[in-house]
Amino acid sequence: KAGVTQTPRYLIKTRGQQVTLSCSPISGHRSVSWYQQTPGQGLQFLFEYFSETQRNKGNFPGRFSGRQFSNSRSEMNVSTLELGDSALYLCASSAGFAGGSQETQYFGPGTRLLVL
Amino acid sequence: AQSVAQPEDQVNVAEGNPLTVKCTYSVSGNPYLFWYVQYPNRGLQFLLKYITGDNLVKGSYGFEAEFNKSQTSFHLKKPSALVSDSALYFCAVRDGRRTGTASKLTFGTGTRLQVML
């Protein structure tokens, strides 16, 4: 099976702009989670989508949003970009069965966002 | 709240020697524990996980991890290190209770492993 894919891989934006990142999960996986990775804060959970519904959310401001489509592909959007949003954004997919605690999340290569 | 501690920012080991990367956790319910590895400019690659059963878990690339409930630890080990093992290693925990927060993985800060010739 193909792995998790993320597009674009690299992105440069300026403060105040908005950005949309895309994630295609492993075929058959219904759960998509997003994480932000920065040198200062490490890996932080943004949100998780399952069957087009947000199932869980981390502690990020409302500028960060996401959605999931019927084919399980997911997008995340960051509006009014700030310098501190520069990070590696990682998407992870899992099968997404009820509860799902035992499931392994498989990560994509990430999108590196630089905000100038 | 769940948390993970990786007390060492960096671990240095000579090739051929055994390696250990330490991880301790805190979680309310039963812990589900994971190890991931990250190479430069790459995403996280899954190594192994502990859900239940045998306390010694074997994973990819010759890695294994030992779950110790009394010490709330899940240390990553490998009998003989390779230079190619040099990377950033993350320990993660998930609360085993089947609730709406079940999907959230909480990661440690990472340990950089440097294997030297």
Short mmCIF file of N, CA and C in Angstrom, two decimals, chain B residues 5-109:
data_model
loop_
_atom_site.label_atom_id
_atom_site.label_comp_id
_atom_site.label_asym_id
_atom_site.label_seq_id
_atom_site.Cartn_x
_atom_site.Cartn_y
_atom_site.Cartn_z
N ALA B 5 8.12 11.60 29.31
CA ALA B 5 9.41 12.23 29.57
C ALA B 5 10.53 11.41 28.93
N GLN B 6 11.35 12.08 28.19
CA GLN B 6 12.56 11.48 27.65
C GLN B 6 13.71 12.29 28.25
N PRO B 7 14.33 11.76 29.28
CA PRO B 7 15.26 12.56 30.09
C PRO B 7 16.57 12.93 29.41
N GLU B 8 16.90 12.25 28.34
CA GLU B 8 18.17 12.51 27.65
C GLU B 8 17.92 13.19 26.31
N ASP B 9 18.53 14.36 26.13
CA ASP B 9 18.41 15.02 24.84
C ASP B 9 19.20 14.27 23.77
N GLN B 10 20.33 13.71 24.20
CA GLN B 10 21.18 13.01 23.25
C GLN B 10 21.81 11.80 23.91
N VAL B 11 21.94 10.74 23.14
CA VAL B 11 22.62 9.52 23.58
C VAL B 11 23.69 9.21 22.55
N ASN B 12 24.91 9.02 23.04
CA ASN B 12 26.02 8.67 22.16
C ASN B 12 26.45 7.23 22.45
N VAL B 13 26.65 6.46 21.40
CA VAL B 13 27.05 5.07 21.57
C VAL B 13 27.95 4.67 20.41
N ALA B 14 28.88 3.80 20.67
CA ALA B 14 29.77 3.31 19.62
C ALA B 14 29.08 2.21 18.83
N GLU B 15 29.35 2.16 17.55
CA GLU B 15 28.77 1.10 16.71
C GLU B 15 29.14 -0.26 17.26
N GLY B 16 28.15 -1.14 17.30
CA GLY B 16 28.37 -2.48 17.82
C GLY B 16 28.02 -2.62 19.29
N ASN B 17 27.95 -1.52 19.99
CA ASN B 17 27.57 -1.54 21.41
C ASN B 17 26.06 -1.53 21.56
N PRO B 18 25.57 -2.01 22.70
CA PRO B 18 24.11 -1.93 22.93
C PRO B 18 23.70 -0.49 23.21
N LEU B 19 22.46 -0.17 22.85
CA LEU B 19 21.95 1.17 23.10
C LEU B 19 20.65 1.11 23.88
N THR B 20 20.42 2.14 24.67
CA THR B 20 19.16 2.31 25.40
C THR B 20 18.73 3.75 25.29
N VAL B 21 17.49 3.98 24.92
CA VAL B 21 16.90 5.31 24.92
C VAL B 21 15.74 5.27 25.92
N LYS B 22 15.79 6.15 26.90
CA LYS B 22 14.87 6.07 28.02
C LYS B 22 13.57 6.84 27.80
N CYS B 23 12.51 6.29 28.40
CA CYS B 23 11.19 6.92 28.30
C CYS B 23 10.39 6.56 29.54
N THR B 24 9.80 7.55 30.18
CA THR B 24 8.85 7.30 31.25
C THR B 24 7.56 8.02 30.90
N TYR B 25 6.45 7.53 31.45
CA TYR B 25 5.15 8.05 31.05
C TYR B 25 4.25 8.26 32.26
N SER B 26 3.20 9.01 32.01
CA SER B 26 2.15 9.19 33.01
C SER B 26 0.81 9.21 32.28
N VAL B 27 -0.10 8.33 32.72
CA VAL B 27 -1.41 8.27 32.08
C VAL B 27 -2.40 7.72 33.09
N SER B 28 -3.65 8.10 32.99
CA SER B 28 -4.65 7.69 33.98
C SER B 28 -5.07 6.24 33.80
N GLY B 29 -5.36 5.87 32.57
CA GLY B 29 -5.82 4.51 32.31
C GLY B 29 -4.66 3.60 31.94
N ASN B 30 -4.97 2.54 31.27
CA ASN B 30 -3.91 1.64 30.79
C ASN B 30 -3.09 2.34 29.71
N PRO B 31 -1.78 2.25 29.79
CA PRO B 31 -0.96 2.94 28.79
C PRO B 31 -0.80 2.14 27.51
N TYR B 32 -0.96 2.81 26.42
CA TYR B 32 -0.58 2.26 25.13
C TYR B 32 0.63 3.07 24.68
N LEU B 33 1.74 2.40 24.45
CA LEU B 33 3.02 3.08 24.28
C LEU B 33 3.62 2.80 22.91
N PHE B 34 4.25 3.80 22.35
CA PHE B 34 4.76 3.72 20.99
C PHE B 34 6.16 4.34 20.92
N TRP B 35 6.96 3.81 20.01
CA TRP B 35 8.23 4.43 19.66
C TRP B 35 8.24 4.73 18.16
N TYR B 36 8.70 5.95 17.85
CA TYR B 36 8.86 6.37 16.46
C TYR B 36 10.28 6.88 16.28
N VAL B 37 10.76 6.83 15.04
CA VAL B 37 12.07 7.37 14.69
C VAL B 37 11.88 8.40 13.57
N GLN B 38 12.67 9.45 13.64
CA GLN B 38 12.60 10.50 12.60
C GLN B 38 14.00 10.77 12.06
N TYR B 39 14.14 10.61 10.76
CA TYR B 39 15.38 10.95 10.08
C TYR B 39 15.26 12.38 9.55
N PRO B 40 16.37 13.04 9.29
CA PRO B 40 16.33 14.44 8.85
C PRO B 40 15.38 14.67 7.68
N ASN B 41 14.56 15.70 7.81
CA ASN B 41 13.63 16.10 6.76
C ASN B 41 12.65 14.99 6.37
N ARG B 42 12.33 14.17 7.33
CA ARG B 42 11.38 13.10 7.09
C ARG B 42 10.30 13.11 8.16
N GLY B 43 9.23 12.39 7.90
CA GLY B 43 8.20 12.22 8.91
C GLY B 43 8.63 11.18 9.93
N LEU B 44 7.69 10.78 10.76
CA LEU B 44 7.98 9.79 11.79
C LEU B 44 7.72 8.38 11.26
N GLN B 45 8.65 7.49 11.56
CA GLN B 45 8.47 6.09 11.17
C GLN B 45 8.18 5.27 12.42
N PHE B 46 7.15 4.44 12.35
CA PHE B 46 6.75 3.60 13.47
C PHE B 46 7.78 2.49 13.70
N LEU B 47 8.18 2.30 14.96
CA LEU B 47 9.12 1.23 15.30
C LEU B 47 8.43 0.06 16.00
N LEU B 48 7.68 0.38 17.05
CA LEU B 48 7.03 -0.67 17.83
C LEU B 48 6.01 -0.07 18.78
N LYS B 49 5.18 -0.96 19.35
CA LYS B 49 4.20 -0.49 20.32
C LYS B 49 3.93 -1.56 21.36
N TYR B 50 3.52 -1.10 22.52
CA TYR B 50 3.06 -1.98 23.59
C TYR B 50 1.59 -1.69 23.85
N ILE B 51 0.79 -2.75 23.76
CA ILE B 51 -0.63 -2.62 24.09
C ILE B 51 -0.94 -3.45 25.33
N THR B 52 -0.59 -4.70 25.28
CA THR B 52 -0.81 -5.61 26.39
C THR B 52 0.04 -6.84 26.17
N GLY B 53 0.15 -7.69 27.21
CA GLY B 53 0.87 -8.95 27.02
C GLY B 53 2.31 -8.89 27.46
N ASP B 54 3.17 -9.54 26.70
CA ASP B 54 4.59 -9.65 27.03
C ASP B 54 5.21 -8.27 27.20
N ASN B 55 5.97 -8.10 28.28
CA ASN B 55 6.56 -6.79 28.56
C ASN B 55 7.68 -6.43 27.61
N LEU B 56 8.24 -7.41 26.93
CA LEU B 56 9.30 -7.14 25.96
C LEU B 56 8.68 -7.16 24.56
N VAL B 57 8.76 -6.03 23.90
CA VAL B 57 8.15 -5.88 22.59
C VAL B 57 9.25 -5.78 21.54
N LYS B 58 9.13 -6.54 20.49
CA LYS B 58 10.11 -6.48 19.40
C LYS B 58 9.52 -5.69 18.25
N GLY B 59 10.40 -4.90 17.60
CA GLY B 59 9.92 -4.06 16.53
C GLY B 59 10.81 -4.13 15.30
N SER B 60 10.76 -3.05 14.53
CA SER B 60 11.50 -2.99 13.27
C SER B 60 12.98 -2.74 13.50
N TYR B 61 13.79 -3.14 12.52
CA TYR B 61 15.22 -2.83 12.47
C TYR B 61 15.99 -3.33 13.70
N GLY B 62 15.50 -4.38 14.35
CA GLY B 62 16.20 -4.97 15.48
C GLY B 62 15.96 -4.28 16.81
N PHE B 63 15.09 -3.28 16.83
CA PHE B 63 14.78 -2.59 18.07
C PHE B 63 13.78 -3.38 18.91
N GLU B 64 13.87 -3.19 20.20
CA GLU B 64 12.92 -3.76 21.14
C GLU B 64 12.72 -2.78 22.27
N ALA B 65 11.65 -2.95 23.02
CA ALA B 65 11.39 -2.06 24.14
C ALA B 65 10.82 -2.88 25.29
N GLU B 66 11.15 -2.45 26.49
CA GLU B 66 10.70 -3.16 27.69
C GLU B 66 9.73 -2.30 28.47
N PHE B 67 8.54 -2.81 28.66
CA PHE B 67 7.51 -2.12 29.44
C PHE B 67 7.67 -2.50 30.90
N ASN B 68 7.74 -1.51 31.76
CA ASN B 68 7.84 -1.74 33.20
C ASN B 68 6.77 -0.92 33.88
N LYS B 69 5.70 -1.61 34.31
CA LYS B 69 4.56 -0.89 34.87
C LYS B 69 4.89 -0.22 36.20
N SER B 70 5.65 -0.87 37.03
CA SER B 70 5.95 -0.31 38.35
C SER B 70 6.83 0.94 38.25
N GLN B 71 7.69 0.99 37.25
CA GLN B 71 8.54 2.15 37.05
C GLN B 71 7.97 3.10 36.00
N THR B 72 6.81 2.80 35.47
CA THR B 72 6.16 3.57 34.39
C THR B 72 7.18 3.94 33.32
N SER B 73 7.89 2.92 32.85
CA SER B 73 8.91 3.16 31.84
C SER B 73 8.69 2.28 30.62
N PHE B 74 9.27 2.73 29.52
CA PHE B 74 9.17 2.00 28.26
C PHE B 74 10.44 2.33 27.48
N HIS B 75 11.56 1.76 27.90
CA HIS B 75 12.86 2.09 27.32
C HIS B 75 13.07 1.33 26.01
N LEU B 76 13.63 2.02 25.05
CA LEU B 76 13.95 1.44 23.74
C LEU B 76 15.37 0.89 23.78
N LYS B 77 15.54 -0.30 23.20
CA LYS B 77 16.86 -0.94 23.25
C LYS B 77 17.20 -1.59 21.92
N LYS B 78 18.51 -1.76 21.74
CA LYS B 78 18.98 -2.52 20.59
C LYS B 78 20.31 -3.15 21.00
N PRO B 79 20.48 -4.43 20.76
CA PRO B 79 21.69 -5.12 21.24
C PRO B 79 22.98 -4.61 20.61
N SER B 80 22.91 -4.21 19.33
CA SER B 80 24.12 -3.80 18.64
C SER B 80 23.78 -2.61 17.71
N ALA B 81 24.28 -1.44 18.06
CA ALA B 81 23.94 -0.23 17.33
C ALA B 81 24.67 -0.14 15.99
N LEU B 82 24.00 0.48 15.03
CA LEU B 82 24.58 0.75 13.72
C LEU B 82 24.66 2.25 13.49
N VAL B 83 25.63 2.68 12.70
CA VAL B 83 25.73 4.11 12.38
C VAL B 83 24.43 4.61 11.77
N SER B 84 23.78 3.76 10.99
CA SER B 84 22.53 4.15 10.33
C SER B 84 21.36 4.30 11.31
N ASP B 85 21.55 3.92 12.55
CA ASP B 85 20.51 4.14 13.57
C ASP B 85 20.50 5.58 14.08
N SER B 86 21.49 6.35 13.71
CA SER B 86 21.56 7.74 14.16
C SER B 86 20.35 8.51 13.65
N ALA B 87 19.57 9.03 14.57
CA ALA B 87 18.31 9.70 14.23
C ALA B 87 17.70 10.26 15.50
N LEU B 88 16.51 10.83 15.37
CA LEU B 88 15.76 11.36 16.50
C LEU B 88 14.65 10.37 16.86
N TYR B 89 14.61 10.00 18.12
CA TYR B 89 13.66 8.98 18.57
C TYR B 89 12.63 9.59 19.50
N PHE B 90 11.36 9.24 19.23
CA PHE B 90 10.26 9.76 20.03
C PHE B 90 9.48 8.63 20.68
N CYS B 91 9.20 8.82 21.95
CA CYS B 91 8.31 7.94 22.68
C CYS B 91 6.95 8.62 22.76
N ALA B 92 5.88 7.86 22.69
CA ALA B 92 4.54 8.44 22.73
C ALA B 92 3.61 7.55 23.53
N VAL B 93 2.60 8.17 24.13
CA VAL B 93 1.64 7.42 24.95
C VAL B 93 0.22 7.82 24.58
N ARG B 94 -0.65 6.85 24.72
CA ARG B 94 -2.07 7.11 24.52
C ARG B 94 -2.80 6.45 25.68
N ASP B 95 -3.83 7.11 26.18
CA ASP B 95 -4.64 6.54 27.27
C ASP B 95 -5.50 5.41 26.71
N GLY B 96 -5.46 4.26 27.36
CA GLY B 96 -6.17 3.09 26.86
C GLY B 96 -7.67 3.13 27.04
N ARG B 97 -8.19 4.11 27.75
CA ARG B 97 -9.63 4.20 27.90
C ARG B 97 -10.26 4.55 26.56
N ARG B 98 -11.35 3.93 26.27
CA ARG B 98 -11.98 4.14 24.97
C ARG B 98 -12.92 5.34 25.05
N THR B 99 -12.31 6.52 25.00
CA THR B 99 -13.10 7.75 25.06
C THR B 99 -12.81 8.60 23.83
N GLY B 100 -13.42 9.75 23.78
CA GLY B 100 -13.21 10.64 22.64
C GLY B 100 -11.80 11.13 22.51
N THR B 101 -11.04 11.04 23.61
CA THR B 101 -9.65 11.50 23.53
C THR B 101 -8.70 10.38 23.19
N ALA B 102 -9.26 9.22 22.89
CA ALA B 102 -8.41 8.06 22.72
C ALA B 102 -7.44 8.22 21.57
N SER B 103 -7.79 9.01 20.58
CA SER B 103 -6.96 9.06 19.39
C SER B 103 -5.71 9.92 19.58
N LYS B 104 -5.66 10.73 20.63
CA LYS B 104 -4.55 11.67 20.78
C LYS B 104 -3.29 10.97 21.27
N LEU B 105 -2.23 11.14 20.54
CA LEU B 105 -0.92 10.66 20.95
C LEU B 105 -0.17 11.82 21.61
N THR B 106 0.39 11.57 22.77
CA THR B 106 1.24 12.57 23.42
C THR B 106 2.68 12.12 23.31
N PHE B 107 3.51 12.99 22.76
CA PHE B 107 4.91 12.65 22.48
C PHE B 107 5.85 13.22 23.53
N GLY B 108 6.98 12.55 23.70
CA GLY B 108 8.08 13.12 24.45
C GLY B 108 8.82 14.12 23.58
N THR B 109 9.84 14.73 24.17
CA THR B 109 10.57 15.78 23.48
C THR B 109 11.60 15.24 22.49
#
